[in-house]
Coordinates of C-alpha atoms and ligand atoms in Angstrom, one line a residue:
M901 CA -62.9 -60.4 39.0
F902 CA -65.7 -61.7 37.2
G903 CA -69.1 -60.1 36.0
S904 CA -72.4 -61.5 36.1
N905 CA -73.4 -60.2 32.6
F906 CA -70.5 -61.2 30.8
C907 CA -68.0 -58.5 31.0
N908 CA -67.2 -56.5 28.0
R909 CA -64.6 -54.7 29.9
L910 CA -62.8 -55.8 32.9
A911 CA -60.4 -54.3 34.6
Q912 CA -56.1 -52.9 36.1
G913 CA -48.8 -50.4 37.5
A914 CA -44.6 -49.7 38.8
V915 CA -42.1 -50.2 39.7
F916 CA -42.6 -49.5 43.2
L917 CA -41.3 -52.8 44.2
V918 CA -41.9 -53.8 47.9
F919 CA -39.1 -55.9 49.3
G920 CA -40.3 -57.2 52.8
T921 CA -41.7 -54.4 54.6
A922 CA -39.8 -51.6 53.1
A923 CA -41.0 -50.2 49.8
V924 CA -38.3 -48.9 47.7
S925 CA -38.5 -47.0 44.6
S926 CA -36.7 -48.6 41.8
S927 CA -35.9 -46.9 38.3
A928 CA -36.8 -50.1 36.6
A929 CA -38.9 -50.7 33.7
W930 CA -42.0 -48.5 34.1
Q931 CA -40.0 -45.4 34.4
A932 CA -37.8 -46.4 31.6
T933 CA -40.5 -46.5 29.0
S934 CA -41.6 -42.8 29.8
P935 CA -38.9 -40.3 29.3
A936 CA -37.8 -38.4 32.4
S937 CA -38.8 -35.2 30.9
S938 CA -42.2 -36.2 30.2
P939 CA -43.7 -38.4 33.1
A940 CA -46.8 -40.5 32.6
W941 CA -49.1 -37.9 34.1
Q942 CA -48.1 -35.2 31.5
R943 CA -47.8 -37.4 28.5
P944 CA -50.5 -36.7 25.8
P945 CA -52.6 -39.6 25.3
A946 CA -51.0 -42.3 22.9
A947 CA -52.4 -43.0 19.4
A948 CA -55.1 -45.5 20.1
S949 CA -55.6 -48.5 18.0
A950 CA -58.8 -49.4 19.8
P951 CA -62.1 -48.4 18.3
A952 CA -63.2 -45.0 19.3
P953 CA -61.7 -44.7 22.8
A954 CA -63.5 -42.4 25.2
P955 CA -61.8 -39.1 25.5
I956 CA -59.4 -39.1 28.4
T957 CA -60.5 -36.6 31.1
L958 CA -58.6 -34.8 33.9
A959 CA -60.4 -36.9 36.3
D960 CA -58.8 -40.2 34.6
I961 CA -55.5 -38.8 34.8
L962 CA -56.1 -37.6 38.4
R963 CA -57.2 -41.2 39.2
G964 CA -54.9 -43.0 37.0
A965 CA -51.4 -41.2 37.0
Y966 CA -48.9 -41.7 39.7
G967 CA -48.7 -38.0 39.8
P968 CA -46.2 -35.8 41.8
Y969 CA -48.3 -35.9 45.1
R970 CA -48.5 -39.6 45.1
V971 CA -44.8 -40.3 44.1
N972 CA -43.5 -38.2 47.1
N973 CA -44.7 -40.4 49.7
D974 CA -45.0 -44.4 50.4
L975 CA -47.9 -45.9 52.2
L976 CA -47.4 -47.8 55.4
S977 CA -50.7 -48.6 56.9
Y978 CA -54.4 -47.9 57.1
H979 CA -56.8 -48.1 59.8
L980 CA -60.3 -47.7 58.4
E981 CA -63.1 -47.3 61.0
V982 CA -66.5 -46.9 59.5
R983 CA -70.1 -46.9 60.9
V984 CA -72.7 -48.2 58.7
D985 CA -76.3 -47.4 59.1
P986 CA -78.6 -49.5 56.9
D987 CA -81.7 -47.3 57.7
K988 CA -80.4 -44.0 56.4
Q989 CA -78.1 -45.7 53.9
T990 CA -75.1 -43.7 55.3
I991 CA -71.6 -44.4 56.2
S992 CA -69.4 -42.3 58.4
G993 CA -65.9 -42.7 60.0
K994 CA -62.4 -42.1 59.4
N995 CA -59.0 -43.6 57.9
S996 CA -55.9 -43.2 59.8
I997 CA -53.3 -43.2 57.1
R998 CA -49.6 -43.8 58.0
F999 CA -47.0 -43.1 55.4
K1000 CA -43.4 -42.1 54.8
M1001 CA -42.3 -39.0 52.7
L1002 CA -39.9 -39.9 49.9
Q1003 CA -39.2 -36.2 49.2
D1004 CA -39.7 -33.1 51.2
G1005 CA -43.2 -31.7 50.5
T1006 CA -46.2 -29.9 51.8
R1007 CA -48.9 -31.7 49.7
I1008 CA -50.0 -35.2 49.1
Q1009 CA -52.9 -36.6 47.0
L1010 CA -55.5 -38.8 48.6
D1011 CA -58.9 -39.7 46.9
L1012 CA -62.4 -39.8 48.0
H1013 CA -65.4 -39.9 45.6
S1014 CA -67.2 -36.6 45.2
A1015 CA -70.4 -38.2 46.5
L1016 CA -68.9 -38.4 50.0
G1017 CA -68.1 -35.4 52.3
V1018 CA -64.9 -34.6 53.7
D1019 CA -65.5 -33.9 57.5
K1020 CA -62.1 -32.9 58.6
I1021 CA -58.6 -34.0 58.1
L1022 CA -56.2 -34.1 61.1
L1023 CA -52.3 -34.2 61.6
G1024 CA -52.5 -35.0 65.3
T1025 CA -54.8 -32.2 66.6
T1026 CA -54.0 -29.9 63.8
P1027 CA -56.6 -29.5 61.1
L1028 CA -55.2 -29.6 57.6
Q1029 CA -56.4 -27.6 54.6
Y1030 CA -57.4 -29.5 51.4
V1031 CA -58.5 -29.0 47.8
R1032 CA -60.9 -31.4 46.0
D1033 CA -60.8 -31.9 42.2
S1034 CA -63.1 -34.6 40.8
G1035 CA -62.2 -37.7 42.9
A1036 CA -58.7 -36.4 44.1
V1037 CA -58.2 -34.8 47.5
F1038 CA -55.0 -32.8 47.8
V1039 CA -54.1 -32.3 51.5
D1040 CA -51.9 -29.5 52.3
F1041 CA -49.6 -29.2 55.4
P1042 CA -48.7 -26.0 57.2
E1043 CA -45.0 -27.0 57.6
T1044 CA -42.8 -29.1 55.2
L1045 CA -42.9 -33.0 55.7
H1046 CA -39.5 -34.3 55.5
S1047 CA -38.1 -37.1 53.4
G1048 CA -37.7 -40.2 55.4
Q1049 CA -40.1 -39.0 58.1
E1050 CA -43.3 -41.0 59.0
Y1051 CA -46.6 -39.2 59.6
T1052 CA -50.2 -40.3 60.4
I1053 CA -53.3 -38.2 59.4
D1054 CA -56.8 -38.9 60.3
F1055 CA -59.2 -38.5 57.4
Y1056 CA -62.8 -38.1 58.5
Y1057 CA -65.6 -38.5 56.1
S1058 CA -69.4 -39.3 55.8
G1059 CA -72.1 -39.6 53.3
H1060 CA -74.2 -41.8 51.2
P1061 CA -71.8 -43.9 49.0
L1062 CA -72.7 -44.5 45.4
Q1063 CA -74.1 -47.7 44.2
T1064 CA -72.6 -47.9 40.9
A1065 CA -70.5 -49.7 38.3
R1066 CA -70.7 -53.3 37.3
F1067 CA -70.0 -54.8 40.6
G1068 CA -72.2 -52.4 42.7
G1069 CA -69.6 -50.0 44.1
F1070 CA -71.2 -49.8 47.7
T1071 CA -74.8 -51.5 47.9
F1072 CA -77.2 -51.2 50.6
G1073 CA -79.2 -54.3 49.5
K1074 CA -81.6 -56.7 51.0
D1075 CA -81.2 -60.6 50.9
P1076 CA -83.8 -62.9 49.5
A1077 CA -85.6 -62.9 53.0
G1078 CA -85.7 -59.1 53.1
R1079 CA -82.8 -58.6 55.7
P1080 CA -79.9 -56.0 55.1
W1081 CA -77.3 -57.1 52.8
I1082 CA -74.6 -54.6 52.4
Y1083 CA -71.4 -55.0 50.4
S1084 CA -68.5 -53.3 48.6
A1085 CA -67.2 -54.4 45.2
C1086 CA -65.4 -51.4 43.6
E1087 CA -62.3 -52.7 41.4
D1088 CA -63.8 -50.8 38.6
I1089 CA -64.6 -47.4 40.1
G1090 CA -62.0 -47.6 42.8
A1091 CA -62.0 -47.9 46.5
S1092 CA -62.4 -44.2 47.0
V1093 CA -66.0 -44.9 46.1
W1094 CA -66.5 -45.7 49.7
W1095 CA -63.5 -44.9 52.0
P1096 CA -60.7 -42.3 51.7
N1097 CA -57.2 -43.6 50.4
K1098 CA -54.6 -43.2 48.2
D1099 CA -56.5 -44.7 45.2
Q1100 CA -54.0 -46.3 42.7
W1101 CA -52.5 -49.4 42.3
R1102 CA -48.6 -48.9 42.6
D1103 CA -48.2 -48.4 46.3
E1104 CA -49.9 -50.7 48.8
V1105 CA -50.0 -50.4 52.6
E1106 CA -48.1 -53.1 54.5
N1107 CA -51.0 -53.8 56.7
M1108 CA -54.3 -52.6 57.5
Q1109 CA -57.0 -52.6 60.2
I1110 CA -60.7 -52.6 59.3
S1111 CA -63.2 -51.8 62.0
V1112 CA -66.8 -51.8 61.0
A1113 CA -69.7 -50.7 63.4
I1114 CA -73.0 -52.2 62.4
P1115 CA -76.5 -52.7 64.1
N1116 CA -76.3 -55.7 66.5
G1117 CA -77.6 -58.9 65.2
L1118 CA -75.6 -58.3 61.8
V1119 CA -72.3 -59.8 60.9
D1120 CA -69.5 -58.1 59.0
V1121 CA -66.9 -60.1 57.1
S1122 CA -64.0 -58.0 56.0
N1123 CA -60.4 -58.9 55.0
G1124 CA -57.7 -60.5 57.2
K1125 CA -57.9 -62.2 60.5
F1126 CA -60.8 -61.7 62.8
L1127 CA -59.8 -59.9 65.8
G1128 CA -63.1 -59.8 67.6
K1129 CA -66.3 -57.8 68.1
T1130 CA -67.2 -55.1 70.7
D1131 CA -70.6 -54.3 71.8
L1132 CA -70.7 -50.5 71.7
G1133 CA -73.6 -50.1 73.8
D1134 CA -75.8 -48.1 71.4
G1135 CA -77.4 -50.7 69.5
Y1136 CA -74.2 -51.2 67.4
T1137 CA -71.5 -53.7 67.4
R1138 CA -67.9 -53.2 66.0
W1139 CA -66.3 -56.1 64.1
D1140 CA -62.6 -55.8 63.9
W1141 CA -60.4 -57.4 61.1
L1142 CA -56.5 -57.3 60.5
V1143 CA -54.8 -57.6 57.3
Q1144 CA -51.2 -58.6 57.8
Y1145 CA -49.9 -58.3 54.2
P1146 CA -49.8 -55.7 51.4
V1147 CA -53.4 -55.3 50.1
N1148 CA -54.7 -53.6 47.0
N1149 CA -57.2 -50.8 47.8
Y1150 CA -60.0 -52.4 45.8
D1151 CA -59.6 -55.7 47.6
V1152 CA -60.7 -54.0 50.8
A1153 CA -64.4 -55.1 51.5
L1154 CA -67.2 -55.2 53.8
N1155 CA -69.7 -57.8 53.7
I1156 CA -72.6 -57.2 56.1
G1157 CA -75.5 -59.8 56.3
N1158 CA -77.3 -62.3 58.5
Y1159 CA -74.3 -64.6 57.7
V1160 CA -73.8 -68.1 59.5
H1161 CA -70.2 -69.3 59.9
F1162 CA -68.6 -72.7 59.5
S1163 CA -65.0 -73.4 59.2
D1164 CA -62.5 -76.0 58.3
Q1165 CA -58.7 -76.3 58.2
L1166 CA -56.2 -77.2 55.6
G1167 CA -53.0 -77.9 57.5
D1168 CA -52.1 -74.7 59.4
L1169 CA -54.4 -72.7 57.0
P1170 CA -57.8 -71.7 58.6
L1171 CA -60.8 -71.8 56.2
D1172 CA -63.8 -70.0 57.1
F1173 CA -67.1 -69.6 55.3
Y1174 CA -70.0 -67.2 55.6
V1175 CA -73.3 -67.7 54.0
L1176 CA -77.0 -67.0 54.4
P1177 CA -78.6 -69.4 56.6
E1178 CA -80.8 -71.0 54.1
D1179 CA -77.7 -71.8 52.0
L1180 CA -75.8 -73.5 54.7
E1181 CA -76.1 -77.0 53.6
K1182 CA -75.6 -76.3 49.9
A1183 CA -72.4 -74.3 50.8
K1184 CA -71.0 -77.1 53.0
K1185 CA -71.1 -79.4 50.0
Q1186 CA -70.0 -76.7 47.4
F1187 CA -67.3 -75.2 49.5
A1188 CA -65.4 -78.6 49.9
Q1189 CA -63.8 -77.6 46.7
A1190 CA -61.8 -74.9 48.2
K1191 CA -59.4 -77.6 49.6
G1192 CA -58.5 -79.1 46.3
M1193 CA -58.2 -75.6 44.7
I1194 CA -55.7 -74.4 47.2
E1195 CA -53.8 -77.8 47.1
A1196 CA -53.6 -77.3 43.4
Y1197 CA -52.3 -73.9 43.3
Q1198 CA -49.8 -74.6 46.2
H1199 CA -48.5 -77.4 44.1
Y1200 CA -47.7 -75.1 41.3
F1201 CA -46.7 -71.8 43.2
G1202 CA -46.1 -72.6 46.7
E1203 CA -47.9 -71.8 50.1
Y1204 CA -51.0 -69.9 50.0
P1205 CA -50.0 -66.4 50.3
F1206 CA -52.1 -65.0 53.2
M1207 CA -51.5 -67.9 55.8
K1208 CA -51.8 -65.6 58.8
D1209 CA -55.1 -64.0 57.5
G1210 CA -56.6 -67.2 56.7
Y1211 CA -58.8 -68.1 53.5
K1212 CA -62.5 -67.1 53.4
L1213 CA -65.4 -67.5 51.2
V1214 CA -68.2 -65.1 51.6
E1215 CA -71.6 -65.3 50.0
V1216 CA -72.7 -62.1 48.0
P1217 CA -75.5 -61.4 45.4
Y1218 CA -73.1 -60.8 42.4
S1219 CA -70.9 -63.4 40.8
G1220 CA -67.7 -62.9 42.6
M1221 CA -64.5 -61.1 43.4
E1222 CA -61.0 -61.7 44.7
H1223 CA -61.2 -59.6 48.0
Q1224 CA -57.9 -60.6 49.5
S1225 CA -58.4 -63.5 51.9
A1226 CA -62.2 -63.0 51.9
V1227 CA -63.2 -64.1 48.3
A1228 CA -66.7 -63.0 47.3
Y1229 CA -68.7 -66.0 46.1
G1230 CA -72.0 -65.7 44.3
N1231 CA -72.1 -68.7 41.8
H1232 CA -75.3 -70.1 43.3
F1233 CA -73.4 -73.3 44.9
T1234 CA -73.4 -75.0 41.4
N1235 CA -70.5 -76.0 39.2
G1236 CA -69.6 -74.2 35.9
Y1237 CA -70.3 -70.5 35.7
L1238 CA -73.8 -69.3 36.7
G1239 CA -75.0 -72.8 35.8
R1240 CA -73.3 -72.7 32.4
D1241 CA -70.6 -74.8 30.8
W1242 CA -68.3 -71.9 30.7
T1243 CA -65.7 -72.9 28.1
G1244 CA -68.2 -75.2 26.2
V1245 CA -66.2 -78.2 26.2
G1246 CA -67.4 -80.3 28.9
V1247 CA -64.7 -79.4 31.5
S1248 CA -66.5 -76.4 33.4
P1249 CA -69.2 -78.6 34.8
K1250 CA -66.7 -80.5 36.9
F1251 CA -65.9 -77.5 39.2
D1252 CA -67.2 -74.2 40.4
F1253 CA -65.7 -71.6 38.2
I1254 CA -66.0 -68.8 40.8
I1255 CA -64.3 -70.7 43.6
I1256 CA -61.4 -71.6 41.2
H1257 CA -61.1 -68.3 39.3
E1258 CA -61.5 -65.8 42.1
S1259 CA -59.4 -67.8 44.7
G1260 CA -56.4 -68.0 42.0
H1261 CA -56.2 -64.3 42.4
E1262 CA -54.9 -64.8 45.9
W1263 CA -51.8 -65.7 43.9
F1264 CA -52.2 -63.4 40.9
G1265 CA -53.8 -60.3 41.4
N1266 CA -53.4 -60.0 45.4
A1267 CA -49.8 -61.6 46.0
V1268 CA -48.3 -60.6 42.8
S1269 CA -50.0 -57.3 41.7
A1270 CA -49.7 -55.1 38.5
A1271 CA -48.4 -51.6 39.4
D1272 CA -50.9 -49.8 36.7
R1273 CA -54.6 -51.0 35.7
S1274 CA -53.1 -50.9 32.2
D1275 CA -51.2 -54.3 32.9
M1276 CA -54.0 -56.0 34.5
W1277 CA -53.4 -59.1 32.4
I1278 CA -50.9 -59.9 35.4
H1279 CA -54.0 -60.5 37.3
E1280 CA -56.6 -61.9 34.9
G1281 CA -54.5 -63.6 32.2
W1282 CA -52.5 -65.4 34.8
T1283 CA -55.5 -66.3 36.9
T1284 CA -57.4 -67.7 33.8
Y1285 CA -54.2 -69.6 33.3
L1286 CA -54.4 -70.9 36.9
E1287 CA -57.9 -72.3 36.1
V1288 CA -56.1 -74.3 33.4
L1289 CA -53.4 -75.6 35.9
Y1290 CA -56.2 -76.4 38.3
V1291 CA -57.8 -78.5 35.8
E1292 CA -54.5 -80.2 34.9
Y1293 CA -53.7 -81.0 38.4
T1294 CA -57.1 -82.3 39.2
F1295 CA -58.5 -83.9 36.0
G1296 CA -55.3 -84.3 33.9
H1297 CA -53.5 -82.9 30.9
E1298 CA -56.1 -83.7 28.4
D1299 CA -58.9 -81.9 30.0
A1300 CA -56.6 -78.8 30.7
Q1301 CA -55.8 -78.6 26.9
K1302 CA -59.3 -79.0 26.0
Y1303 CA -60.4 -76.3 28.5
V1304 CA -57.8 -73.6 27.4
N1305 CA -58.6 -74.1 23.9
G1306 CA -62.1 -73.8 24.6
Y1307 CA -61.3 -70.2 25.5
K1308 CA -60.4 -69.4 21.7
A1309 CA -64.0 -68.7 20.9
K1310 CA -64.0 -65.9 23.5
V1311 CA -61.0 -64.0 22.0
Q1312 CA -61.8 -60.9 20.1
N1313 CA -58.4 -59.7 19.0
R1314 CA -60.0 -56.0 18.7
E1315 CA -57.4 -54.2 20.7
P1316 CA -54.1 -54.8 22.4
I1317 CA -54.3 -56.7 25.9
I1318 CA -52.3 -53.8 27.4
A1319 CA -54.1 -50.6 27.7
E1320 CA -53.0 -46.8 28.0
R1321 CA -51.0 -46.2 31.1
G1322 CA -51.5 -43.7 33.8
I1323 CA -55.4 -43.2 33.2
A1324 CA -56.8 -46.0 35.2
A1325 CA -57.9 -47.5 31.7
T1326 CA -59.6 -50.9 31.7
P1327 CA -57.9 -53.3 29.2
P1328 CA -60.2 -55.4 26.8
Q1329 CA -61.7 -58.8 28.0
D1330 CA -59.0 -60.4 25.8
M1331 CA -56.6 -60.2 28.9
Y1332 CA -58.4 -63.1 30.3
F1333 CA -58.7 -65.7 27.6
K1334 CA -56.0 -64.6 25.0
G1335 CA -53.7 -64.0 28.2
A1336 CA -54.3 -67.5 29.3
L1337 CA -53.8 -69.0 25.7
F1338 CA -50.5 -66.9 25.5
L1339 CA -49.1 -68.5 28.6
N1340 CA -50.1 -71.8 27.1
T1341 CA -48.3 -71.1 24.0
L1342 CA -45.3 -70.0 26.3
R1343 CA -45.3 -73.3 27.7
S1344 CA -45.0 -75.1 24.3
V1345 CA -42.1 -72.6 23.4
I1346 CA -40.4 -73.7 26.4
N1347 CA -41.2 -77.3 25.5
D1348 CA -39.9 -78.8 28.7
D1349 CA -42.6 -79.1 31.3
A1350 CA -40.3 -79.6 34.3
R1351 CA -38.5 -76.3 33.4
W1352 CA -42.0 -74.7 32.8
W1353 CA -43.2 -75.6 36.2
A1354 CA -40.0 -74.4 37.9
L1355 CA -40.1 -71.3 35.9
I1356 CA -43.7 -70.1 36.8
H1357 CA -43.3 -71.2 40.5
D1358 CA -40.0 -69.0 40.7
F1359 CA -41.6 -66.1 38.8
Y1360 CA -44.4 -66.1 41.5
Q1361 CA -42.0 -66.5 44.3
H1362 CA -39.8 -63.7 43.0
F1363 CA -42.6 -61.1 42.6
K1364 CA -45.1 -62.0 45.6
Y1365 CA -46.3 -59.1 47.6
Q1366 CA -44.9 -56.7 44.7
N1367 CA -46.4 -54.4 42.4
I1368 CA -45.0 -55.0 39.0
M1369 CA -45.3 -54.3 35.4
T1370 CA -45.2 -56.1 32.0
E1371 CA -41.6 -55.1 31.5
D1372 CA -40.6 -57.0 34.8
V1373 CA -42.5 -60.1 33.6
V1374 CA -40.6 -60.1 30.3
A1375 CA -37.1 -59.2 31.8
Y1376 CA -37.6 -62.1 34.3
F1377 CA -38.5 -64.7 31.7
N1378 CA -35.7 -63.6 29.4
Q1379 CA -33.2 -63.8 32.2
Q1380 CA -34.2 -67.1 33.4
T1381 CA -34.6 -68.9 30.0
Q1382 CA -31.6 -66.9 28.4
L1383 CA -34.1 -66.6 25.5
Y1384 CA -35.1 -63.3 23.8
L1385 CA -38.7 -63.5 24.3
T1386 CA -39.5 -59.8 24.3
P1387 CA -41.1 -59.8 20.7
L1388 CA -43.2 -62.8 21.6
F1389 CA -44.6 -61.0 24.6
D1390 CA -45.1 -57.6 22.7
Q1391 CA -46.9 -59.6 19.8
Y1392 CA -49.5 -61.1 22.2
L1393 CA -49.9 -58.3 24.6
R1394 CA -49.1 -55.1 22.7
H1395 CA -50.6 -55.9 19.3
T1396 CA -54.2 -56.7 18.2
A1397 CA -53.5 -59.5 15.9
I1398 CA -51.9 -63.0 16.9
P1399 CA -49.1 -64.3 14.6
T1400 CA -50.0 -66.2 11.5
L1401 CA -47.7 -68.9 10.4
E1402 CA -47.5 -68.7 6.5
L1403 CA -47.1 -72.0 4.6
K1404 CA -46.3 -72.1 0.9
F1405 CA -46.3 -75.8 -0.5
N1406 CA -44.2 -76.9 -3.3
E1407 CA -45.6 -80.4 -3.5
A1408 CA -43.8 -81.2 -6.9
D1409 CA -40.4 -81.0 -5.2
G1410 CA -41.4 -82.0 -1.7
T1411 CA -40.5 -78.6 -0.1
L1412 CA -42.5 -76.0 1.9
D1413 CA -41.6 -72.4 2.6
Y1414 CA -42.6 -70.9 5.9
R1415 CA -42.4 -67.8 7.9
W1416 CA -44.3 -65.8 10.6
Q1417 CA -46.4 -62.8 9.7
A1418 CA -46.3 -60.7 12.8
D1419 CA -46.3 -57.0 13.8
E1420 CA -43.1 -57.4 15.5
P1421 CA -40.1 -57.5 13.1
D1422 CA -38.0 -59.8 15.5
F1423 CA -40.9 -62.1 16.1
A1424 CA -39.6 -65.6 16.2
M1425 CA -41.2 -68.7 17.7
P1426 CA -40.5 -72.4 17.2
I1427 CA -43.6 -74.5 16.7
R1428 CA -44.5 -78.1 16.1
V1429 CA -45.5 -79.0 12.7
G1430 CA -46.0 -81.9 10.4
K1431 CA -47.8 -85.2 11.7
K1432 CA -49.6 -85.0 14.8
T1433 CA -48.1 -88.5 16.0
D1434 CA -44.5 -87.3 15.2
W1435 CA -44.2 -83.3 15.4
Q1436 CA -41.2 -81.9 14.2
I1437 CA -40.1 -78.4 15.4
I1438 CA -39.4 -75.6 13.1
Q1439 CA -37.6 -72.5 14.1
A1440 CA -39.8 -70.0 12.3
T1441 CA -39.0 -66.2 12.1
T1442 CA -40.4 -63.4 10.0
Y1443 CA -38.0 -64.6 6.9
W1444 CA -38.9 -67.1 4.7
Q1445 CA -37.1 -70.4 5.2
T1446 CA -37.5 -73.7 3.2
M1447 CA -37.9 -77.2 4.7
K1448 CA -38.4 -80.7 3.1
T1449 CA -41.6 -82.5 3.9
P1450 CA -43.2 -85.7 2.3
L1451 CA -46.5 -84.3 3.4
K1452 CA -49.1 -83.0 1.1
K1453 CA -50.7 -79.6 1.9
N1454 CA -53.8 -81.2 3.2
E1455 CA -51.8 -83.9 5.4
F1456 CA -49.6 -81.3 7.0
D1457 CA -50.8 -80.2 10.6
V1458 CA -49.8 -77.4 13.0
A1459 CA -50.1 -77.8 16.7
T1460 CA -52.5 -75.2 17.1
D1461 CA -53.9 -76.6 20.4
L1462 CA -50.3 -76.0 21.8
Y1463 CA -49.8 -72.6 20.2
F1464 CA -52.3 -69.8 20.0
V1465 CA -51.5 -69.0 16.2
N1466 CA -53.5 -68.7 13.0
V1467 CA -52.2 -70.8 9.9
S1468 CA -52.4 -69.8 6.3
K1469 CA -51.7 -72.5 3.6
E1470 CA -51.1 -72.1 0.1
Ligands
LIG652 ZN1 -60.4 -62.2 37.6

């Protein structure tokens, strides 16, 4: 995701690991951090180190916690059918929600924004009772639903969806020529701003059908494979799309406009592009970058994750969003970010930031997903690092290092990257830039590029189509490297400050004392120091150690381009 006025806050837990088509609950890391007697939705808010946090509301908890009426079921599929009326600015329809019960129960929690009405909820032909509480809709069943059984309910709704939040929520807009341009972008506020669903991050459906009825002459582009369109005979046409992979709720999108379409192919992968007619020629030139981008990411991580659904770019009036297999694009068909040199070091003007960033989310964010919004760095830190990899693959190592170090100026170090769990809290923007700089640091710690490339490739392959937490990332890296990297991850992700390498020179006897100053007592990180042309690696810890050096204080360098650290010399 990326904002048009630069984001002060951007958004996104579990260990509800999805293996193949069967979701299984695992008692892994996420649960391990919250004692069984005090699950996430009951815990009092943690003491926040962030400046003046907004008070946590019941609505935040209902929205963000993986509460008892969410944990008792596992989503299987959605079929969302909506009719969009541009004149009345209303939507109406239903979502058929298929799920498996994981425990016996008579209640489940779904979500729908209070601006929208619930028309009825049916199990077969049986109307169900429900209770609304802020955005939550608790659905009650007249008889016990049994663990292991699958059920489908039809949730009918209608109303005027809210145009809200940084990305528009659901917007009835007009294109520059005055034609309807209607779109959804709801990562911040949640997908339930425009359709009923289990609005959380941990549990994803395995597949989804999206059917959008719109006035004849308009085009709807949604996620997945285009199945076809049907003239409904009442001035409306229904556009049918099929998502054949797990999908985050907020990635589900409709884009309705006077689009023209052109297509291409990369091997077996269909590439489809939808733009306003007046932008067709510009788009044909600019969108040629999509192929090189996909080739770069496939080089590092493996095959594009949504082959059967294809890859699409869809023009929108906001800057961009990683809607799965239908990436929203609003970067004005120019390189950089909204015409600017994004990291300010002359590299960004070589490529279209929005194509490269938002599409990177197909690998991190969409294929590998965080299970709680608190750990959204798994989306944004990794995807920002993917930009760096794109630059390295396309323009070389030197440009990549310049590019990632250009991000230092954007780091704030005001609060930790990982936010409070279970309240749908949005982590600070450091999750992007500091996240990428941390991963660049980790590459230097591994200090063997062949090893690093294999590690990040295997990490992606291991967790693709799953929803994970930071603990899963750390455990994987520890296990694969046989290094104890936990304090390193924790320092960069769970504390505000980056580590400082303290150097005390004793020039008279040609020695130097060094240690890390860090919040993590066990923090230890090797780092390259000395002469740039001939680095030497010291194994610094939080305890003072002494080394010999012929270099004077002002000649002694630290490889701060390769490690995101502070250095203090005295
Ligand atoms: Zn993003």
